[in-house]
Amino acid sequence: AQSVTQLGSHVSVSEGALVLLRCNYSSSVPPYLFWYVQYPNQGLQLLLKYTTGATLVKGINGFEAEFKKSETSFHLTKPSAHMSDAAEYFCAVTGGRAFGNEKLTFGTGTRLTIIP
Amino acid sequence: ETGVTQSPTHLIKTRGQQVTLRCSSQSGHNTVSWYQQALGQGPQFIFQYYREEENGRGNFPPRFSGLQFPNYSSELNVNALELDDSALYLCASSSPSDRSLAKNIQYFGAGTRLSVL
């Protein structure tokens, strides 16, 4: 079974400041980890994913995340926030390599607000 | 290449009614997953269809059922609607590139917002 905990349901940062959104996971098998973004009245868009290999993954719009197995974390960062980054962000996990195990388990989300 | 499309975008039903939501998967994708997103929550997995067969189900009662058609489009049916069924219903499609479905990216539609009165 998998689960995801996102610390902080609301995060506010100033434009140009560092963005840090926290995600911790629990998985009984090696996880695949994802960050999705949801803009108002829209579906989910993939920002980045970790499956195997390099633990620092880069995504779209300048976001990146680091898989830390020892800390069971997959925090999302961006060096400099932009007004267009305001949205809801979801961390998600799947059960790894088993065939047919594609169910995404999501966290409860973090709403990011950018202060001008 | 068209993305994932869902219809209708909004729907209002009354308690006890039945509803059908539709999803057209992205071109070339043979796997469709459905999720329910209640207000202020993350999406919850309902079920997944792979090549027209159910391939996994979340903790949802049997009144939630689905179909996948030969063209890989899909329907979500909900019978005996309850007030708690009010939510955004998201469809996602993907295409396994190897035997491991899990690492394949799921592409989401914009969702159908269902209100049950």
GROMACS .gro file of C-alpha atoms in nm:
model
  233
    1ALA     CA    1   0.000   0.000   0.000
    2GLN     CA    2   0.110   0.356  -0.066
    3SER     CA    3   0.032   0.690   0.092
    4VAL     CA    4   0.144   1.050   0.051
    5THR     CA    5   0.159   1.330   0.306
    6GLN     CA    6   0.190   1.689   0.191
    7LEU     CA    7   0.293   1.921   0.473
    8GLY     CA    8   0.122   2.257   0.450
    9SER     CA    9  -0.212   2.287   0.278
   10HIS     CA   10  -0.133   2.652   0.197
   11VAL     CA   11   0.204   2.804   0.116
   12SER     CA   12   0.265   3.171   0.035
   13VAL     CA   13   0.589   3.304  -0.109
   14SER     CA   14   0.693   3.637  -0.253
   15GLU     CA   15   0.753   3.670  -0.623
   16GLY     CA   16   1.119   3.584  -0.688
   17ALA     CA   17   1.158   3.385  -0.366
   18LEU     CA   18   1.232   3.015  -0.331
   19VAL     CA   19   0.939   2.778  -0.357
   20LEU     CA   20   0.952   2.464  -0.140
   21LEU     CA   21   0.656   2.225  -0.130
   22ARG     CA   22   0.698   1.922   0.093
   23CYS     CA   23   0.598   1.563   0.018
   24ASN     CA   24   0.664   1.248   0.218
   25TYR     CA   25   0.558   0.908   0.100
   26SER     CA   26   0.505   0.561   0.231
   27SER     CA   27   0.535   0.258   0.006
   28SER     CA   28   0.585  -0.113   0.059
   29VAL     CA   29   0.758  -0.141  -0.281
   30PRO     CA   30   1.005   0.087  -0.458
   31PRO     CA   31   0.793   0.389  -0.549
   32TYR     CA   32   0.744   0.592  -0.858
   33LEU     CA   33   0.677   0.953  -0.757
   34PHE     CA   34   0.506   1.238  -0.938
   35TRP     CA   35   0.422   1.603  -0.894
   36TYR     CA   36   0.114   1.738  -1.070
   37VAL     CA   37  -0.014   2.097  -1.088
   38GLN     CA   38  -0.379   2.198  -1.112
   39TYR     CA   39  -0.485   2.544  -1.222
   40PRO     CA   40  -0.838   2.665  -1.143
   41ASN     CA   41  -1.106   2.480  -1.337
   42GLN     CA   42  -0.852   2.262  -1.511
   43GLY     CA   43  -0.730   1.905  -1.491
   44LEU     CA   44  -0.392   1.791  -1.365
   45GLN     CA   45  -0.071   1.858  -1.554
   46LEU     CA   46   0.245   1.659  -1.487
   47LEU     CA   47   0.537   1.869  -1.361
   48LEU     CA   48   0.792   1.591  -1.316
   49LYS     CA   49   0.835   1.227  -1.224
   50TYR     CA   50   1.087   0.998  -1.059
   51THR     CA   51   1.104   0.632  -1.156
   52THR     CA   52   1.462   0.508  -1.136
   53GLY     CA   53   1.809   0.649  -1.185
   54ALA     CA   54   1.907   1.003  -1.101
   55THR     CA   55   1.744   1.116  -0.779
   56LEU     CA   56   1.730   1.485  -0.877
   57VAL     CA   57   1.468   1.526  -1.145
   58LYS     CA   58   1.394   1.838  -1.344
   59GLY     CA   59   1.051   1.924  -1.472
   60ILE     CA   60   0.869   2.191  -1.659
   61ASN     CA   61   0.849   2.559  -1.567
   62GLY     CA   62   1.178   2.549  -1.374
   63PHE     CA   63   1.062   2.303  -1.106
   64GLU     CA   64   1.274   2.020  -0.973
   65ALA     CA   65   1.244   1.755  -0.703
   66GLU     CA   66   1.485   1.527  -0.522
   67PHE     CA   67   1.405   1.169  -0.426
   68LYS     CA   68   1.552   1.092  -0.082
   69LYS     CA   69   1.492   0.730   0.008
   70SER     CA   70   1.638   0.763   0.358
   71GLU     CA   71   1.393   1.043   0.436
   72THR     CA   72   1.105   0.902   0.226
   73SER     CA   73   1.071   1.248   0.076
   74PHE     CA   74   1.018   1.401  -0.265
   75HIS     CA   75   1.007   1.776  -0.207
   76LEU     CA   76   0.936   2.014  -0.495
   77THR     CA   77   1.143   2.329  -0.538
   78LYS     CA   78   1.179   2.623  -0.769
   79PRO     CA   79   1.453   2.885  -0.717
   80SER     CA   80   1.246   3.190  -0.809
   81ALA     CA   81   0.866   3.206  -0.787
   82HIS     CA   82   0.663   3.362  -1.065
   83MET     CA   83   0.308   3.489  -1.044
   84SER     CA   84   0.202   3.220  -1.292
   85ASP     CA   85   0.307   2.950  -1.041
   86ALA     CA   86  -0.001   3.017  -0.829
   87ALA     CA   87  -0.196   2.690  -0.836
   88GLU     CA   88  -0.268   2.369  -0.644
   89TYR     CA   89   0.015   2.117  -0.636
   90PHE     CA   90  -0.028   1.744  -0.579
   91CYS     CA   91   0.232   1.483  -0.496
   92ALA     CA   92   0.146   1.128  -0.601
   93VAL     CA   93   0.292   0.779  -0.580
   94THR     CA   94   0.239   0.453  -0.763
   95GLY     CA   95   0.344   0.109  -0.660
   96GLY     CA   96   0.652   0.074  -0.878
   97ARG     CA   97   0.729  -0.190  -1.129
   98ALA     CA   98   0.446  -0.441  -1.088
   99PHE     CA   99   0.239  -0.478  -1.401
  100GLY     CA  100  -0.103  -0.329  -1.369
  101ASN     CA  101  -0.016  -0.132  -1.061
  102GLU     CA  102  -0.066   0.210  -1.211
  103LYS     CA  103  -0.307   0.347  -0.950
  104LEU     CA  104  -0.195   0.695  -0.848
  105THR     CA  105  -0.227   0.774  -0.478
  106PHE     CA  106  -0.239   1.149  -0.426
  107GLY     CA  107  -0.171   1.374  -0.131
  108THR     CA  108  -0.428   1.630  -0.024
  109GLY     CA  109  -0.256   1.907  -0.214
  110THR     CA  110  -0.079   2.234  -0.139
  111ARG     CA  111  -0.221   2.562  -0.259
  112LEU     CA  112   0.062   2.794  -0.360
  113THR     CA  113   0.000   3.168  -0.345
  114ILE     CA  114   0.249   3.415  -0.489
  115ILE     CA  115   0.271   3.756  -0.323
  116PRO     CA  116   0.357   4.041  -0.563
  117GLU     CA  117  -0.260   1.485  -3.134
  118THR     CA  118  -0.572   1.549  -2.929
  119GLY     CA  119  -0.562   1.538  -2.552
  120VAL     CA  120  -0.801   1.378  -2.306
  121THR     CA  121  -1.151   1.519  -2.338
  122GLN     CA  122  -1.437   1.477  -2.094
  123SER     CA  123  -1.806   1.549  -2.124
  124PRO     CA  124  -2.008   1.712  -1.995
  125THR     CA  125  -1.808   1.980  -1.814
  126HIS     CA  126  -2.076   2.040  -1.555
  127LEU     CA  127  -2.375   1.836  -1.443
  128ILE     CA  128  -2.646   1.881  -1.182
  129LYS     CA  129  -2.842   1.580  -1.059
  130THR     CA  130  -3.070   1.501  -0.770
  131ARG     CA  131  -3.021   1.234  -0.509
  132GLY     CA  132  -3.116   0.886  -0.630
  133GLN     CA  133  -3.064   0.961  -0.998
  134GLN     CA  134  -2.813   0.794  -1.226
  135VAL     CA  135  -2.537   0.968  -1.424
  136THR     CA  136  -2.299   0.878  -1.706
  137LEU     CA  137  -1.973   1.063  -1.760
  138ARG     CA  138  -1.769   1.024  -2.076
  139CYS     CA  139  -1.400   1.034  -2.157
  140SER     CA  140  -1.209   1.023  -2.483
  141SER     CA  141  -0.853   0.912  -2.429
  142GLN     CA  142  -0.552   1.067  -2.590
  143SER     CA  143  -0.468   0.927  -2.932
  144GLY     CA  144  -0.278   0.598  -2.905
  145HIS     CA  145  -0.359   0.543  -2.537
  146ASN     CA  146  -0.522   0.214  -2.434
  147THR     CA  147  -0.549   0.265  -2.058
  148VAL     CA  148  -0.803   0.487  -1.885
  149SER     CA  149  -0.825   0.565  -1.515
  150TRP     CA  150  -1.102   0.749  -1.331
  151TYR     CA  151  -1.055   0.959  -1.019
  152GLN     CA  152  -1.293   1.143  -0.788
  153GLN     CA  153  -1.174   1.475  -0.645
  154ALA     CA  154  -1.389   1.613  -0.365
  155LEU     CA  155  -1.361   1.982  -0.284
  156GLY     CA  156  -1.032   2.059  -0.113
  157GLN     CA  157  -0.903   1.702  -0.149
  158GLY     CA  158  -0.664   1.514  -0.370
  159PRO     CA  159  -0.801   1.285  -0.641
  160GLN     CA  160  -0.908   0.936  -0.527
  161PHE     CA  161  -0.868   0.638  -0.760
  162ILE     CA  162  -1.198   0.483  -0.866
  163PHE     CA  163  -1.092   0.225  -1.123
  164GLN     CA  164  -0.881   0.165  -1.432
  165TYR     CA  165  -0.951   0.002  -1.767
  166TYR     CA  166  -0.687  -0.157  -1.986
  167ARG     CA  167  -0.785  -0.285  -2.329
  168GLU     CA  168  -1.155  -0.289  -2.234
  169GLU     CA  169  -1.114  -0.482  -1.908
  170GLU     CA  170  -1.118  -0.349  -1.552
  171ASN     CA  171  -0.762  -0.351  -1.422
  172GLY     CA  172  -0.786  -0.242  -1.062
  173ARG     CA  173  -1.043  -0.071  -0.844
  174GLY     CA  174  -1.029   0.164  -0.548
  175ASN     CA  175  -1.253   0.176  -0.242
  176PHE     CA  176  -1.572   0.272  -0.419
  177PRO     CA  177  -1.906   0.088  -0.394
  178PRO     CA  178  -2.045  -0.120  -0.684
  179ARG     CA  179  -2.284   0.159  -0.783
  180PHE     CA  180  -1.976   0.311  -0.945
  181SER     CA  181  -1.921   0.119  -1.267
  182GLY     CA  182  -1.744   0.174  -1.593
  183LEU     CA  183  -1.689   0.067  -1.948
  184GLN     CA  184  -1.411   0.097  -2.200
  185PHE     CA  185  -1.492   0.075  -2.569
  186PRO     CA  186  -1.287  -0.069  -2.859
  187ASN     CA  187  -1.167   0.282  -2.946
  188TYR     CA  188  -1.047   0.308  -2.581
  189SER     CA  189  -1.294   0.580  -2.487
  190SER     CA  190  -1.460   0.522  -2.153
  191GLU     CA  191  -1.771   0.585  -1.944
  192LEU     CA  192  -1.817   0.619  -1.571
  193ASN     CA  193  -2.164   0.536  -1.445
  194VAL     CA  194  -2.290   0.618  -1.099
  195ASN     CA  195  -2.625   0.481  -0.981
  196ALA     CA  196  -2.837   0.593  -0.688
  197LEU     CA  197  -2.653   0.923  -0.652
  198GLU     CA  198  -2.580   1.047  -0.301
  199LEU     CA  199  -2.498   1.399  -0.186
  200ASP     CA  200  -2.138   1.292  -0.115
  201ASP     CA  201  -2.093   1.202  -0.481
  202SER     CA  202  -2.067   1.574  -0.557
  203ALA     CA  203  -1.713   1.616  -0.684
  204LEU     CA  204  -1.487   1.674  -0.983
  205TYR     CA  205  -1.448   1.350  -1.177
  206LEU     CA  206  -1.120   1.321  -1.362
  207CYS     CA  207  -1.030   1.084  -1.640
  208ALA     CA  208  -0.668   1.006  -1.725
  209SER     CA  209  -0.525   0.807  -2.014
  210SER     CA  210  -0.188   0.645  -2.062
  211SER     CA  211  -0.012   0.396  -2.282
  212PRO     CA  212   0.223   0.141  -2.133
  213SER     CA  213   0.551   0.131  -2.321
  214ASP     CA  214   0.651  -0.190  -2.151
  215ARG     CA  215   0.509  -0.438  -1.905
  216SER     CA  216   0.539  -0.188  -1.623
  217LEU     CA  217   0.232   0.030  -1.638
  218ALA     CA  218   0.328   0.219  -1.327
  219LYS     CA  219   0.590   0.449  -1.468
  220ASN     CA  220   0.382   0.561  -1.760
  221ILE     CA  221   0.255   0.912  -1.744
  222GLN     CA  222  -0.116   0.962  -1.696
  223TYR     CA  223  -0.260   1.251  -1.894
  224PHE     CA  224  -0.564   1.411  -1.734
  225GLY     CA  225  -0.870   1.572  -1.881
  226ALA     CA  226  -1.024   1.888  -1.738
  227GLY     CA  227  -1.287   1.688  -1.553
  228THR     CA  228  -1.663   1.681  -1.509
  229ARG     CA  229  -1.798   1.868  -1.211
  230LEU     CA  230  -2.097   1.682  -1.070
  231SER     CA  231  -2.332   1.845  -0.823
  232VAL     CA  232  -2.588   1.627  -0.647
  233LEU     CA  233  -2.876   1.816  -0.485
   0.00000   0.00000   0.00000
